[in-house]
Amino acid sequence: MELWYTEKQTEDFGITAKISETLYSEQTEFQQLDIIQTNQFGRMLVLDGCVMTTDLDEFVYHEMITHVALNTHPNPKKVLVVGGGDGGAIREIVKHASVEKAVLAEIDGGVIEHSKTYFPQIACELTGNPRVDVQVIDGIKHIHDHKGEYDVIMVDSTDPVGPAVGLFEKGFYQGIYDALKPDGILVAQTESPWFHKELISRVFKDLKSIFPITRLYTVSIPTYPSGLWSFTIASKKHDPLEVDASKIKDLDTKYYSADIHHSVFKLPKFVADLTRE
Amino acid sequence: MELWYTEKQTEDFGITAKISETLYSEQTEFQQLDIIQTNQFGRMLVLDGCVMTTDLDEFVYHEMITHVALNTHPNPKKVLVVGGGDGGAIREIVKHASVEKAVLAEIDGGVIEHSKTYFPQIACELTGNPRVDVQVIDGIKHIHDHKGEYDVIMVDSTDPVGPAVGLFEKGFYQGIYDALKPDGILVAQTESPWFHKELISRVFKDLKSIFPITRLYTVSIPTYPSGLWSFTIASKKHDPLEVDASKIKDLDTKYYSADIHHSVFKLPKFVADLTRE
């Protein structure tokens, strides 16, 4: 018997991956959580029927949601991840020696717990690191209670359905603005330039109305819809494009580099157009 | 009844797209040719069970196999496309005013014929343009008979199975070297950096042993395996990295731009590594 995990990424398109085993399944308080063993990508974390991360390609998302902003800020000390319960963003953040405190605000404790069990190489910094503060809490509440505290805030959310809907709203971005210090930086995952054009344009416009500097960048993630994924960075003072590439330190990465820091902002024309509408 | 086209892109991974209609199917002399109408991507050309091109994303492949090399060469007059029977590369080539003759050497006349019928916006320059010379011929034979004639040669092949196997061999690249003028440029599609690492490394090494300048670049194509696709450019004299971006003319493109010309060569670390092995 052959088992295949098939995910409808849109109404009309999907991916399918051969699996050897379902390792864990649970309806948590917030979402359906499944962990499967695939041949192509190793273990795969699936939330509400969408691939969140896999052994093979997790490094792209986790390096690229973190290092661009952390190398744009001249001295990031206090960093918040909203969502990101698998711990991959935290693992990358603590590679930066300047960071004194990396806070994880994940609404679903089940994601944290099962990532520790099934993705130990991703969740490795969620236990035993005194610089890491793991909180099972609604990120919206957390930012409301911590005004002016953070140097960098990362929105490492699921797709804008279910528990993450509020994490794509303008009011939430204003709350993040308020939770940042006067030279703070926000970065958020903002879906696929092929399949979610309206969302990208809307989020970009919303952030541009709040922050003085707003930039879109893209990366390759084969298990995400279309394989091309976007992040939006919004900053009160520091511009990612003005970073001196020669000063970016090597961080033991597989995707991010000083070259990549700048080149990811050079968008294909049809993607650049999304920031102009 | 719902019909879905499912393509195993590797042994363990695939894509699936909802279709409304199969428009044409034929076993040609060389390969199985199918044209289907999908909801997500519009019409899709499938050869031997692999997506070749779709209405939605064809512009990426066709702009990016052509404009990088054509803007690297200071005055491309005679250009050859090996394969590429859908005509998309030819459509982009004739946007360059310097080009006096664009030759298509496609082994399978069926691809040309049915592209004209079902993809008129892609095949639009295959009829009636005196600068275009369409030949139904084996590209390997064509380059053997035309030594020292071309400014730019593009290998717009299918995957390295079936009729295209010979188009990934070192002897073929040597043949292209011989068919190029003393400052000629080759560009070839070279598969996915996620799924075909060995092929990319091997082709890069082969080309580097023949040409003084060899470069790898990548683009986003959602219907190709992993969504990330590579091209390898090999040049006798002109370096794509030394092109003055301010001199690149606007060519009515949707992906390529002067910015993109340079940024596509800035590779993620795991991809750059493929050129160093």
PDB file of N, CA and C in Angstrom, chain A residues 2 4 6-8 10-18 39-41 56-57 59-60 194-195 220-223 226-228 250-257 259-260 263-271, chain B residues 2 4 6-8 10-18 39-41 56-57 59-60 194-195 197 220-223 226-228 250-257 259-260 263-264 266-271:
ATOM      1  N   GLU A   2       0.569   2.174  -0.901  1.00  0.00           N
ATOM      2  CA  GLU A   2       1.285   3.453  -0.913  1.00  0.00           C
ATOM      3  C   GLU A   2       0.421   4.530  -0.291  1.00  0.00           C
ATOM      4  N   TRP A   4      -0.020   8.629   0.317  1.00  0.00           N
ATOM      5  CA  TRP A   4       0.420   9.940  -0.152  1.00  0.00           C
ATOM      6  C   TRP A   4      -0.329  11.024   0.619  1.00  0.00           C
ATOM      7  N   THR A   6      -1.723  14.545   0.367  1.00  0.00           N
ATOM      8  CA  THR A   6      -2.058  15.498  -0.688  1.00  0.00           C
ATOM      9  C   THR A   6      -2.665  16.748  -0.061  1.00  0.00           C
ATOM     10  N   GLU A   7      -2.089  17.886  -0.389  1.00  0.00           N
ATOM     11  CA  GLU A   7      -2.559  19.156   0.178  1.00  0.00           C
ATOM     12  C   GLU A   7      -3.068  20.056  -0.933  1.00  0.00           C
ATOM     13  N   LYS A   8      -4.343  20.421  -0.805  1.00  0.00           N
ATOM     14  CA  LYS A   8      -4.877  21.414  -1.746  1.00  0.00           C
ATOM     15  C   LYS A   8      -4.394  22.782  -1.284  1.00  0.00           C
ATOM     16  N   THR A  10      -4.507  25.531  -3.113  1.00  0.00           N
ATOM     17  CA  THR A  10      -5.577  26.440  -3.529  1.00  0.00           C
ATOM     18  C   THR A  10      -6.769  25.533  -3.863  1.00  0.00           C
ATOM     19  N   GLU A  11      -7.859  26.100  -4.303  1.00  0.00           N
ATOM     20  CA  GLU A  11      -9.001  25.286  -4.720  1.00  0.00           C
ATOM     21  C   GLU A  11      -8.634  24.351  -5.866  1.00  0.00           C
ATOM     22  N   ASP A  12      -7.660  24.784  -6.675  1.00  0.00           N
ATOM     23  CA  ASP A  12      -7.407  24.107  -7.948  1.00  0.00           C
ATOM     24  C   ASP A  12      -6.005  23.531  -8.097  1.00  0.00           C
ATOM     25  N   PHE A  13      -5.205  23.571  -7.037  1.00  0.00           N
ATOM     26  CA  PHE A  13      -3.814  23.135  -7.161  1.00  0.00           C
ATOM     27  C   PHE A  13      -3.330  22.579  -5.832  1.00  0.00           C
ATOM     28  N   GLY A  14      -2.470  21.576  -5.918  1.00  0.00           N
ATOM     29  CA  GLY A  14      -1.929  21.016  -4.688  1.00  0.00           C
ATOM     30  C   GLY A  14      -0.605  20.319  -4.893  1.00  0.00           C
ATOM     31  N   ILE A  15      -0.057  19.850  -3.766  1.00  0.00           N
ATOM     32  CA  ILE A  15       1.146  19.018  -3.821  1.00  0.00           C
ATOM     33  C   ILE A  15       0.815  17.664  -3.220  1.00  0.00           C
ATOM     34  N   THR A  16       1.604  16.673  -3.569  1.00  0.00           N
ATOM     35  CA  THR A  16       1.403  15.341  -3.022  1.00  0.00           C
ATOM     36  C   THR A  16       2.764  14.725  -2.708  1.00  0.00           C
ATOM     37  N   ALA A  17       2.877  14.137  -1.523  1.00  0.00           N
ATOM     38  CA  ALA A  17       4.167  13.588  -1.078  1.00  0.00           C
ATOM     39  C   ALA A  17       3.950  12.196  -0.487  1.00  0.00           C
ATOM     40  N   LYS A  18       4.787  11.283  -0.924  1.00  0.00           N
ATOM     41  CA  LYS A  18       4.684   9.897  -0.438  1.00  0.00           C
ATOM     42  C   LYS A  18       5.122   9.865   1.027  1.00  0.00           C
ATOM     43  N   ASN A  39       9.079  10.673   2.276  1.00  0.00           N
ATOM     44  CA  ASN A  39      10.338  10.230   1.670  1.00  0.00           C
ATOM     45  C   ASN A  39      11.154  11.410   1.162  1.00  0.00           C
ATOM     46  N   GLN A  40      10.459  12.386   0.573  1.00  0.00           N
ATOM     47  CA  GLN A  40      11.170  13.471  -0.106  1.00  0.00           C
ATOM     48  C   GLN A  40      11.710  14.522   0.851  1.00  0.00           C
ATOM     49  N   PHE A  41      10.938  14.837   1.886  1.00  0.00           N
ATOM     50  CA  PHE A  41      11.265  16.002   2.729  1.00  0.00           C
ATOM     51  C   PHE A  41      11.564  15.640   4.173  1.00  0.00           C
ATOM     52  N   LEU A  56      13.710  18.962   5.358  1.00  0.00           N
ATOM     53  CA  LEU A  56      14.553  19.307   4.213  1.00  0.00           C
ATOM     54  C   LEU A  56      14.677  20.805   3.975  1.00  0.00           C
ATOM     55  N   ASP A  57      13.557  21.519   4.060  1.00  0.00           N
ATOM     56  CA  ASP A  57      13.606  22.925   3.631  1.00  0.00           C
ATOM     57  C   ASP A  57      13.365  23.921   4.757  1.00  0.00           C
ATOM     58  N   PHE A  59      15.216  25.230   6.864  1.00  0.00           N
ATOM     59  CA  PHE A  59      16.268  26.238   7.039  1.00  0.00           C
ATOM     60  C   PHE A  59      15.985  27.521   6.259  1.00  0.00           C
ATOM     61  N   VAL A  60      15.321  27.407   5.125  1.00  0.00           N
ATOM     62  CA  VAL A  60      15.067  28.605   4.316  1.00  0.00           C
ATOM     63  C   VAL A  60      14.175  29.574   5.082  1.00  0.00           C
ATOM     64  N   TRP A 194       2.648  34.387  -6.185  1.00  0.00           N
ATOM     65  CA  TRP A 194       1.875  33.814  -7.282  1.00  0.00           C
ATOM     66  C   TRP A 194       0.405  33.659  -6.919  1.00  0.00           C
ATOM     67  N   PHE A 195       0.138  33.223  -5.687  1.00  0.00           N
ATOM     68  CA  PHE A 195      -1.231  32.816  -5.339  1.00  0.00           C
ATOM     69  C   PHE A 195      -1.952  33.794  -4.403  1.00  0.00           C
ATOM     70  N   SER A 220      12.833  30.831  -1.849  1.00  0.00           N
ATOM     71  CA  SER A 220      12.363  29.563  -2.425  1.00  0.00           C
ATOM     72  C   SER A 220      12.079  28.543  -1.329  1.00  0.00           C
ATOM     73  N   ILE A 221      10.806  28.115  -1.225  1.00  0.00           N
ATOM     74  CA  ILE A 221      10.437  27.065  -0.267  1.00  0.00           C
ATOM     75  C   ILE A 221       9.576  26.037  -1.001  1.00  0.00           C
ATOM     76  N   PRO A 222      10.156  24.883  -1.353  1.00  0.00           N
ATOM     77  CA  PRO A 222       9.442  23.958  -2.245  1.00  0.00           C
ATOM     78  C   PRO A 222       8.133  23.398  -1.699  1.00  0.00           C
ATOM     79  N   THR A 223       7.971  23.328  -0.373  1.00  0.00           N
ATOM     80  CA  THR A 223       6.730  22.748   0.161  1.00  0.00           C
ATOM     81  C   THR A 223       5.644  23.788   0.414  1.00  0.00           C
ATOM     82  N   SER A 226       3.308  27.347  -4.557  1.00  0.00           N
ATOM     83  CA  SER A 226       4.032  27.935  -5.694  1.00  0.00           C
ATOM     84  C   SER A 226       5.548  27.846  -5.559  1.00  0.00           C
ATOM     85  N   GLY A 227       6.032  27.514  -4.353  1.00  0.00           N
ATOM     86  CA  GLY A 227       7.481  27.412  -4.162  1.00  0.00           C
ATOM     87  C   GLY A 227       8.164  28.746  -3.938  1.00  0.00           C
ATOM     88  N   LEU A 228       7.436  29.846  -4.110  1.00  0.00           N
ATOM     89  CA  LEU A 228       8.004  31.184  -3.889  1.00  0.00           C
ATOM     90  C   LEU A 228       7.255  31.817  -2.726  1.00  0.00           C
ATOM     91  N   ASP A 250      29.374  35.856   9.121  1.00  0.00           N
ATOM     92  CA  ASP A 250      28.938  34.515   8.726  1.00  0.00           C
ATOM     93  C   ASP A 250      28.270  33.842   9.920  1.00  0.00           C
ATOM     94  N   LEU A 251      27.094  33.269   9.698  1.00  0.00           N
ATOM     95  CA  LEU A 251      26.291  32.750  10.817  1.00  0.00           C
ATOM     96  C   LEU A 251      25.993  31.262  10.694  1.00  0.00           C
ATOM     97  N   ASP A 252      26.790  30.544   9.934  1.00  0.00           N
ATOM     98  CA  ASP A 252      26.539  29.112   9.766  1.00  0.00           C
ATOM     99  C   ASP A 252      25.131  28.876   9.210  1.00  0.00           C
ATOM    100  N   THR A 253      24.876  29.455   8.060  1.00  0.00           N
ATOM    101  CA  THR A 253      23.573  29.334   7.409  1.00  0.00           C
ATOM    102  C   THR A 253      23.704  28.530   6.117  1.00  0.00           C
ATOM    103  N   LYS A 254      22.550  28.106   5.593  1.00  0.00           N
ATOM    104  CA  LYS A 254      22.535  27.365   4.332  1.00  0.00           C
ATOM    105  C   LYS A 254      21.859  28.140   3.200  1.00  0.00           C
ATOM    106  N   TYR A 255      21.160  29.221   3.558  1.00  0.00           N
ATOM    107  CA  TYR A 255      20.479  30.037   2.546  1.00  0.00           C
ATOM    108  C   TYR A 255      20.955  31.485   2.615  1.00  0.00           C
ATOM    109  N   TYR A 256      20.832  32.082   3.798  1.00  0.00           N
ATOM    110  CA  TYR A 256      21.196  33.486   3.989  1.00  0.00           C
ATOM    111  C   TYR A 256      22.699  33.712   3.836  1.00  0.00           C
ATOM    112  N   SER A 257      23.031  34.838   3.237  1.00  0.00           N
ATOM    113  CA  SER A 257      24.427  35.278   3.139  1.00  0.00           C
ATOM    114  C   SER A 257      24.397  36.788   2.935  1.00  0.00           C
ATOM    115  N   ASP A 259      25.430  38.358   0.393  1.00  0.00           N
ATOM    116  CA  ASP A 259      24.917  38.560  -0.970  1.00  0.00           C
ATOM    117  C   ASP A 259      23.392  38.484  -1.006  1.00  0.00           C
ATOM    118  N   ILE A 260      22.872  37.454  -0.371  1.00  0.00           N
ATOM    119  CA  ILE A 260      21.432  37.204  -0.377  1.00  0.00           C
ATOM    120  C   ILE A 260      20.679  38.324   0.348  1.00  0.00           C
ATOM    121  N   SER A 263      20.145  40.804  -2.410  1.00  0.00           N
ATOM    122  CA  SER A 263      19.540  40.368  -3.678  1.00  0.00           C
ATOM    123  C   SER A 263      18.075  39.963  -3.523  1.00  0.00           C
ATOM    124  N   VAL A 264      17.666  39.498  -2.324  1.00  0.00           N
ATOM    125  CA  VAL A 264      16.261  39.076  -2.179  1.00  0.00           C
ATOM    126  C   VAL A 264      15.278  40.235  -2.338  1.00  0.00           C
ATOM    127  N   PHE A 265      15.764  41.449  -2.216  1.00  0.00           N
ATOM    128  CA  PHE A 265      14.889  42.609  -2.404  1.00  0.00           C
ATOM    129  C   PHE A 265      14.753  43.019  -3.871  1.00  0.00           C
ATOM    130  N   LYS A 266      15.569  42.439  -4.729  1.00  0.00           N
ATOM    131  CA  LYS A 266      15.464  42.706  -6.173  1.00  0.00           C
ATOM    132  C   LYS A 266      14.389  41.773  -6.724  1.00  0.00           C
ATOM    133  N   LEU A 267      13.198  42.270  -6.888  1.00  0.00           N
ATOM    134  CA  LEU A 267      12.047  41.421  -7.183  1.00  0.00           C
ATOM    135  C   LEU A 267      11.780  41.302  -8.676  1.00  0.00           C
ATOM    136  N   PRO A 268      11.299  40.122  -9.109  1.00  0.00           N
ATOM    137  CA  PRO A 268      10.767  40.030 -10.467  1.00  0.00           C
ATOM    138  C   PRO A 268       9.709  41.117 -10.662  1.00  0.00           C
ATOM    139  N   LYS A 269       9.599  41.601 -11.882  1.00  0.00           N
ATOM    140  CA  LYS A 269       8.700  42.735 -12.115  1.00  0.00           C
ATOM    141  C   LYS A 269       7.278  42.490 -11.619  1.00  0.00           C
ATOM    142  N   PHE A 270       6.750  41.297 -11.868  1.00  0.00           N
ATOM    143  CA  PHE A 270       5.349  41.062 -11.468  1.00  0.00           C
ATOM    144  C   PHE A 270       5.205  41.048  -9.951  1.00  0.00           C
ATOM    145  N   VAL A 271       6.291  40.788  -9.218  1.00  0.00           N
ATOM    146  CA  VAL A 271       6.242  40.828  -7.750  1.00  0.00           C
ATOM    147  C   VAL A 271       6.430  42.270  -7.267  1.00  0.00           C
TER     148      VAL A 271
ATOM    149  N   GLU B   2     -14.752  15.352 -10.750  1.00  0.00           N
ATOM    150  CA  GLU B   2     -13.595  16.248 -10.767  1.00  0.00           C
ATOM    151  C   GLU B   2     -12.416  15.528 -11.411  1.00  0.00           C
ATOM    152  N   TRP B   4      -8.321  15.660 -12.057  1.00  0.00           N
ATOM    153  CA  TRP B   4      -7.079  16.282 -11.611  1.00  0.00           C
ATOM    154  C   TRP B   4      -5.917  15.690 -12.395  1.00  0.00           C
ATOM    155  N   THR B   6      -2.208  14.822 -12.163  1.00  0.00           N
ATOM    156  CA  THR B   6      -1.206  14.640 -11.119  1.00  0.00           C
ATOM    157  C   THR B   6       0.107  14.204 -11.755  1.00  0.00           C
ATOM    158  N   GLU B   7       1.165  14.956 -11.445  1.00  0.00           N
ATOM    159  CA  GLU B   7       2.478  14.663 -12.032  1.00  0.00           C
ATOM    160  C   GLU B   7       3.457  14.296 -10.930  1.00  0.00           C
ATOM    161  N   LYS B   8       3.999  13.092 -11.032  1.00  0.00           N
ATOM    162  CA  LYS B   8       5.071  12.713 -10.112  1.00  0.00           C
ATOM    163  C   LYS B   8       6.342  13.381 -10.599  1.00  0.00           C
ATOM    164  N   THR B  10       9.105  13.693  -8.787  1.00  0.00           N
ATOM    165  CA  THR B  10      10.163  12.765  -8.380  1.00  0.00           C
ATOM    166  C   THR B  10       9.446  11.467  -8.018  1.00  0.00           C
ATOM    167  N   GLU B  11      10.165  10.463  -7.572  1.00  0.00           N
ATOM    168  CA  GLU B  11       9.537   9.221  -7.134  1.00  0.00           C
ATOM    169  C   GLU B  11       8.565   9.465  -5.977  1.00  0.00           C
ATOM    170  N   ASP B  12       8.849  10.495  -5.180  1.00  0.00           N
ATOM    171  CA  ASP B  12       8.152  10.673  -3.901  1.00  0.00           C
ATOM    172  C   ASP B  12       7.389  11.975  -3.763  1.00  0.00           C
ATOM    173  N   PHE B  13       7.300  12.745  -4.835  1.00  0.00           N
ATOM    174  CA  PHE B  13       6.673  14.068  -4.728  1.00  0.00           C
ATOM    175  C   PHE B  13       6.036  14.456  -6.048  1.00  0.00           C
ATOM    176  N   GLY B  14       4.928  15.178  -5.961  1.00  0.00           N
ATOM    177  CA  GLY B  14       4.282  15.611  -7.185  1.00  0.00           C
ATOM    178  C   GLY B  14       3.396  16.820  -6.987  1.00  0.00           C
ATOM    179  N   ILE B  15       2.853  17.285  -8.115  1.00  0.00           N
ATOM    180  CA  ILE B  15       1.859  18.353  -8.061  1.00  0.00           C
ATOM    181  C   ILE B  15       0.562  17.816  -8.644  1.00  0.00           C
ATOM    182  N   THR B  16      -0.540  18.475  -8.287  1.00  0.00           N
ATOM    183  CA  THR B  16      -1.831  18.073  -8.831  1.00  0.00           C
ATOM    184  C   THR B  16      -2.647  19.318  -9.146  1.00  0.00           C
ATOM    185  N   ALA B  17      -3.260  19.337 -10.316  1.00  0.00           N
ATOM    186  CA  ALA B  17      -3.981  20.531 -10.767  1.00  0.00           C
ATOM    187  C   ALA B  17      -5.329  20.111 -11.339  1.00  0.00           C
ATOM    188  N   LYS B  18      -6.352  20.810 -10.916  1.00  0.00           N
ATOM    189  CA  LYS B  18      -7.706  20.518 -11.380  1.00  0.00           C
ATOM    190  C   LYS B  18      -7.834  20.917 -12.847  1.00  0.00           C
ATOM    191  N   ASN B  39      -7.601  24.949 -14.143  1.00  0.00           N
ATOM    192  CA  ASN B  39      -8.225  26.137 -13.547  1.00  0.00           C
ATOM    193  C   ASN B  39      -7.155  27.120 -13.057  1.00  0.00           C
ATOM    194  N   GLN B  40      -6.083  26.574 -12.476  1.00  0.00           N
ATOM    195  CA  GLN B  40      -5.098  27.432 -11.813  1.00  0.00           C
ATOM    196  C   GLN B  40      -4.144  28.109 -12.794  1.00  0.00           C
ATOM    197  N   PHE B  41      -3.745  27.366 -13.820  1.00  0.00           N
ATOM    198  CA  PHE B  41      -2.648  27.847 -14.679  1.00  0.00           C
ATOM    199  C   PHE B  41      -3.072  28.092 -16.127  1.00  0.00           C
ATOM    200  N   LEU B  56      -0.086  30.669 -17.375  1.00  0.00           N
ATOM    201  CA  LEU B  56       0.141  31.566 -16.244  1.00  0.00           C
ATOM    202  C   LEU B  56       1.607  31.911 -16.026  1.00  0.00           C
ATOM    203  N   ASP B  57       2.485  30.894 -16.114  1.00  0.00           N
ATOM    204  CA  ASP B  57       3.872  31.149 -15.701  1.00  0.00           C
ATOM    205  C   ASP B  57       4.887  31.041 -16.827  1.00  0.00           C
ATOM    206  N   PHE B  59       5.880  33.043 -18.957  1.00  0.00           N
ATOM    207  CA  PHE B  59       6.728  34.220 -19.162  1.00  0.00           C
ATOM    208  C   PHE B  59       8.048  34.124 -18.404  1.00  0.00           C
ATOM    209  N   VAL B  60       8.038  33.475 -17.261  1.00  0.00           N
ATOM    210  CA  VAL B  60       9.265  33.404 -16.470  1.00  0.00           C
ATOM    211  C   VAL B  60      10.355  32.651 -17.242  1.00  0.00           C
ATOM    212  N   TRP B 194      16.873  22.052  -5.890  1.00  0.00           N
ATOM    213  CA  TRP B 194      16.439  21.218  -4.769  1.00  0.00           C
ATOM    214  C   TRP B 194      16.488  19.732  -5.120  1.00  0.00           C
ATOM    215  N   PHE B 195      16.093  19.391  -6.341  1.00  0.00           N
ATOM    216  CA  PHE B 195      15.883  17.974  -6.673  1.00  0.00           C
ATOM    217  C   PHE B 195      16.936  17.394  -7.621  1.00  0.00           C
ATOM    218  N   LYS B 197      20.493  18.190  -7.818  1.00  0.00           N
ATOM    219  CA  LYS B 197      21.785  18.769  -7.428  1.00  0.00           C
ATOM    220  C   LYS B 197      22.943  18.184  -8.229  1.00  0.00           C
ATOM    221  N   SER B 220      11.876  31.575 -10.302  1.00  0.00           N
ATOM    222  CA  SER B 220      10.687  30.932  -9.711  1.00  0.00           C
ATOM    223  C   SER B 220       9.712  30.490 -10.789  1.00  0.00           C
ATOM    224  N   ILE B 221       9.454  29.169 -10.873  1.00  0.00           N
ATOM    225  CA  ILE B 221       8.459  28.645 -11.818  1.00  0.00           C
ATOM    226  C   ILE B 221       7.576  27.659 -11.060  1.00  0.00           C
ATOM    227  N   PRO B 222       6.355  28.065 -10.694  1.00  0.00           N
ATOM    228  CA  PRO B 222       5.550  27.238  -9.788  1.00  0.00           C
ATOM    229  C   PRO B 222       5.176  25.861 -10.314  1.00  0.00           C
ATOM    230  N   THR B 223       5.119  25.678 -11.631  1.00  0.00           N
ATOM    231  CA  THR B 223       4.720  24.367 -12.143  1.00  0.00           C
ATOM    232  C   THR B 223       5.904  23.438 -12.410  1.00  0.00           C
ATOM    233  N   SER B 226       9.797  21.691  -7.438  1.00  0.00           N
ATOM    234  CA  SER B 226      10.303  22.502  -6.328  1.00  0.00           C
ATOM    235  C   SER B 226       9.997  23.986  -6.487  1.00  0.00           C
ATOM    236  N   GLY B 227       9.570  24.415  -7.679  1.00  0.00           N
ATOM    237  CA  GLY B 227       9.261  25.824  -7.898  1.00  0.00           C
ATOM    238  C   GLY B 227      10.478  26.693  -8.152  1.00  0.00           C
ATOM    239  N   LEU B 228      11.685  26.115  -7.977  1.00  0.00           N
ATOM    240  CA  LEU B 228      12.920  26.865  -8.220  1.00  0.00           C
ATOM    241  C   LEU B 228      13.638  26.205  -9.394  1.00  0.00           C
ATOM    242  N   ASP B 250      14.350  48.525 -21.529  1.00  0.00           N
ATOM    243  CA  ASP B 250      13.098  47.913 -21.111  1.00  0.00           C
ATOM    244  C   ASP B 250      12.517  47.137 -22.295  1.00  0.00           C
ATOM    245  N   LEU B 251      12.109  45.888 -22.041  1.00  0.00           N
ATOM    246  CA  LEU B 251      11.708  45.014 -23.136  1.00  0.00           C
ATOM    247  C   LEU B 251      10.276  44.501 -23.002  1.00  0.00           C
ATOM    248  N   ASP B 252       9.455  45.194 -22.241  1.00  0.00           N
ATOM    249  CA  ASP B 252       8.075  44.755 -22.054  1.00  0.00           C
ATOM    250  C   ASP B 252       8.050  43.337 -21.486  1.00  0.00           C
ATOM    251  N   THR B 253       8.671  43.179 -20.330  1.00  0.00           N
ATOM    252  CA  THR B 253       8.742  41.875 -19.669  1.00  0.00           C
ATOM    253  C   THR B 253       7.944  41.899 -18.371  1.00  0.00           C
ATOM    254  N   LYS B 254       7.706  40.707 -17.817  1.00  0.00           N
ATOM    255  CA  LYS B 254       6.976  40.610 -16.554  1.00  0.00           C
ATOM    256  C   LYS B 254       7.859  40.074 -15.424  1.00  0.00           C
ATOM    257  N   TYR B 255       9.019  39.535 -15.778  1.00  0.00           N
ATOM    258  CA  TYR B 255       9.935  38.983 -14.765  1.00  0.00           C
ATOM    259  C   TYR B 255      11.303  39.663 -14.861  1.00  0.00           C
ATOM    260  N   TYR B 256      11.893  39.611 -16.053  1.00  0.00           N
ATOM    261  CA  TYR B 256      13.233  40.162 -16.265  1.00  0.00           C
ATOM    262  C   TYR B 256      13.242  41.683 -16.137  1.00  0.00           C
ATOM    263  N   SER B 257      14.308  42.182 -15.548  1.00  0.00           N
ATOM    264  CA  SER B 257      14.548  43.627 -15.488  1.00  0.00           C
ATOM    265  C   SER B 257      16.049  43.814 -15.307  1.00  0.00           C
ATOM    266  N   ASP B 259      17.493  45.082 -12.782  1.00  0.00           N
ATOM    267  CA  ASP B 259      17.774  44.625 -11.419  1.00  0.00           C
ATOM    268  C   ASP B 259      17.922  43.104 -11.355  1.00  0.00           C
ATOM    269  N   ILE B 260      16.959  42.450 -11.967  1.00  0.00           N
ATOM    270  CA  ILE B 260      16.920  40.984 -11.944  1.00  0.00           C
ATOM    271  C   ILE B 260      18.134  40.395 -12.672  1.00  0.00           C
ATOM    272  N   SER B 263      20.682  40.248  -9.949  1.00  0.00           N
ATOM    273  CA  SER B 263      20.360  39.597  -8.667  1.00  0.00           C
ATOM    274  C   SER B 263      20.161  38.091  -8.807  1.00  0.00           C
ATOM    275  N   VAL B 264      19.747  37.607  -9.969  1.00  0.00           N
ATOM    276  CA  VAL B 264      19.525  36.157 -10.101  1.00  0.00           C
ATOM    277  C   VAL B 264      20.815  35.343  -9.957  1.00  0.00           C
ATOM    278  N   LYS B 266      22.982  35.983  -7.590  1.00  0.00           N
ATOM    279  CA  LYS B 266      23.280  35.927  -6.158  1.00  0.00           C
ATOM    280  C   LYS B 266      22.519  34.735  -5.587  1.00  0.00           C
ATOM    281  N   LEU B 267      23.189  33.636  -5.411  1.00  0.00           N
ATOM    282  CA  LEU B 267      22.521  32.366  -5.096  1.00  0.00           C
ATOM    283  C   LEU B 267      22.462  32.105  -3.601  1.00  0.00           C
ATOM    284  N   PRO B 268      21.361  31.478  -3.142  1.00  0.00           N
ATOM    285  CA  PRO B 268      21.368  30.945  -1.777  1.00  0.00           C
ATOM    286  C   PRO B 268      22.606  30.051  -1.595  1.00  0.00           C
ATOM    287  N   LYS B 269      23.098  30.024  -0.368  1.00  0.00           N
ATOM    288  CA  LYS B 269      24.352  29.311  -0.135  1.00  0.00           C
ATOM    289  C   LYS B 269      24.311  27.856  -0.624  1.00  0.00           C
ATOM    290  N   PHE B 270      23.213  27.164  -0.346  1.00  0.00           N
ATOM    291  CA  PHE B 270      23.159  25.739  -0.739  1.00  0.00           C
ATOM    292  C   PHE B 270      23.147  25.571  -2.257  1.00  0.00           C
ATOM    293  N   VAL B 271      22.731  26.604  -2.980  1.00  0.00           N
ATOM    294  CA  VAL B 271      22.768  26.544  -4.450  1.00  0.00           C
ATOM    295  C   VAL B 271      24.158  26.937  -4.955  1.00  0.00           C
TER     296      VAL B 271
END
